[in-house]
Amino acid sequence: MNHFIYKNGELHCEAVPVARIAAEIGTPFYLYSHATLSQHFKAFDTPFASIPHLSCFAVKACSNIAILRVFAGLGGGADIVSGGELFRALKAGVDPARIVYSGVGKTREEMAYALKENILQFNVESEQELDALQEVAAGLGVVAPVSFRVNPDVDPKTHAYISTGLAKNKFGIPIETAGEVYARATEMANIKVQGVSCHIGSQLTTVSPFIESLGKLKIFIAKLRDRGIGVTHLDLGGGLGIKYDAESPPLPAEYAEAIKKEIGDLDCTLIFEPGRVIAGNAGILVTRVHYTKAGPSKKFVVVDAGMNDLARPSLYDAYHAIEPVVEGSGGREIADVVGPICETGDFLARDREVPVSAPGDLLAVMSAGAYGFSMASNYNSRPRVAEVMVADDRYRVIRARETYESLIRGEVIPDFLQG
Ligand SMILES: *Cc1c(COP(=O)(O)O)cnc(C)c1O
């Protein structure tokens, strides 16, 4: 359920016509619905209300501080993967006691920053990272709360680039050998072992891999407890998928029921790191048609947004529905929707039935709220687009469109090239 709907043939975000925003601020832009963001957060979080838990939004999915503020206001936390994301989460008003820090390559500087801010836990992914964290925590005279990310070797049956829980992936510590790492960590003066964490992949469309992985984690936790290692937190990561096209992922409530049933009386605070399932269908990318052209074998619709603005089609061959902002004759044709970037891989849709368009028409690239703007780049020296949030009948620019000046910020022509 989301709040991008047609009224009298015009796409609206809540009560605001999308075309009005385009006329006032120009294109392209990302557009998020406040009501949808809150509703999706609650749809995920509420089914767990009966058990101790914390929903930490995966900041990398959609990092704008206004978006993070929405979840902070609903009692949510943040799952971060860099010092930059910690900075954003804090600026947005996320309680540090609700921040978990994931990722295979945390630097010592990032560790120190997170320790000073007193975050809830570090999800440590290797022994060397553990040693580094012990060293940094000792240097600061503090104790680092730690959970190890274990790799359960479960196939999430999703795109290879976003599978993370297979033995061959770079993430986590193999579940077979993780016990020894826990034992070592309990001996460390500046490490407090508190949990087990896991994240097996993204855009999962069935619950079974989650349950298979949870089954393995339960056995693992029981073994740790037998050795006298306390486990109070179990972080199940993110990964629940959404409908882009014909997928039929489980509803968050169904996911929650399955987890709660499997969890039994485990006696842990559960942590979740949902990203896509909350933000994905709460945002769209609005773009304007520049030209249409008929090649010898194909039609192309050239729009003003490209792979630098939305990388997912090029990167993962991902599907995003393309809808008209103002419904025209209703006619459709097969075409490629392409951007202005000098790469053949620069497309938003390929061989797709799309609305028949003319120069000046507006198109909505649907389901672009997650891994959309957060993956955008300046490739081809294109200023990054604006981000806008609608709440009921109001809209606000939550990130200004970049300017040419912002493209060269920090660049310097060195003295030996001057004069
Ligand atoms: C990317 C990521 C998430 C979020 O995944 P979604 O599929 O967007 O829910 C959660 N946890 C970790 C560790 C991640 O890397």
Short mmCIF file of C-alpha atoms in Angstrom, two decimals, residues 196-200 210 213-214 217 234-239 255 259 263 270-273:
data_model
loop_
_atom_site.label_atom_id
_atom_site.label_comp_id
_atom_site.label_asym_id
_atom_site.label_seq_id
_atom_site.Cartn_x
_atom_site.Cartn_y
_atom_site.Cartn_z
CA VAL A 196 24.78 -12.60 17.28
CA SER A 197 23.91 -10.99 13.98
CA CYS A 198 23.21 -12.06 10.47
CA HIS A 199 22.13 -10.55 7.15
CA ILE A 200 21.77 -13.01 4.30
CA PHE A 210 15.14 -16.28 6.85
CA SER A 213 19.03 -19.09 8.84
CA LEU A 214 17.22 -18.42 12.14
CA LEU A 217 21.37 -19.25 14.64
CA LEU A 234 19.94 -11.34 18.07
CA ASP A 235 20.18 -9.16 14.97
CA LEU A 236 18.39 -10.75 12.01
CA GLY A 237 19.44 -8.10 9.49
CA GLY A 238 17.23 -6.82 6.70
CA GLY A 239 16.46 -8.19 3.30
CA TYR A 255 7.42 -12.38 7.94
CA ILE A 259 9.99 -15.30 12.82
CA ILE A 263 12.09 -17.87 17.69
CA LEU A 270 15.59 -8.94 18.39
CA ILE A 271 17.13 -6.36 16.10
CA PHE A 272 16.03 -5.88 12.51
CA GLU A 273 17.70 -3.86 9.77
#
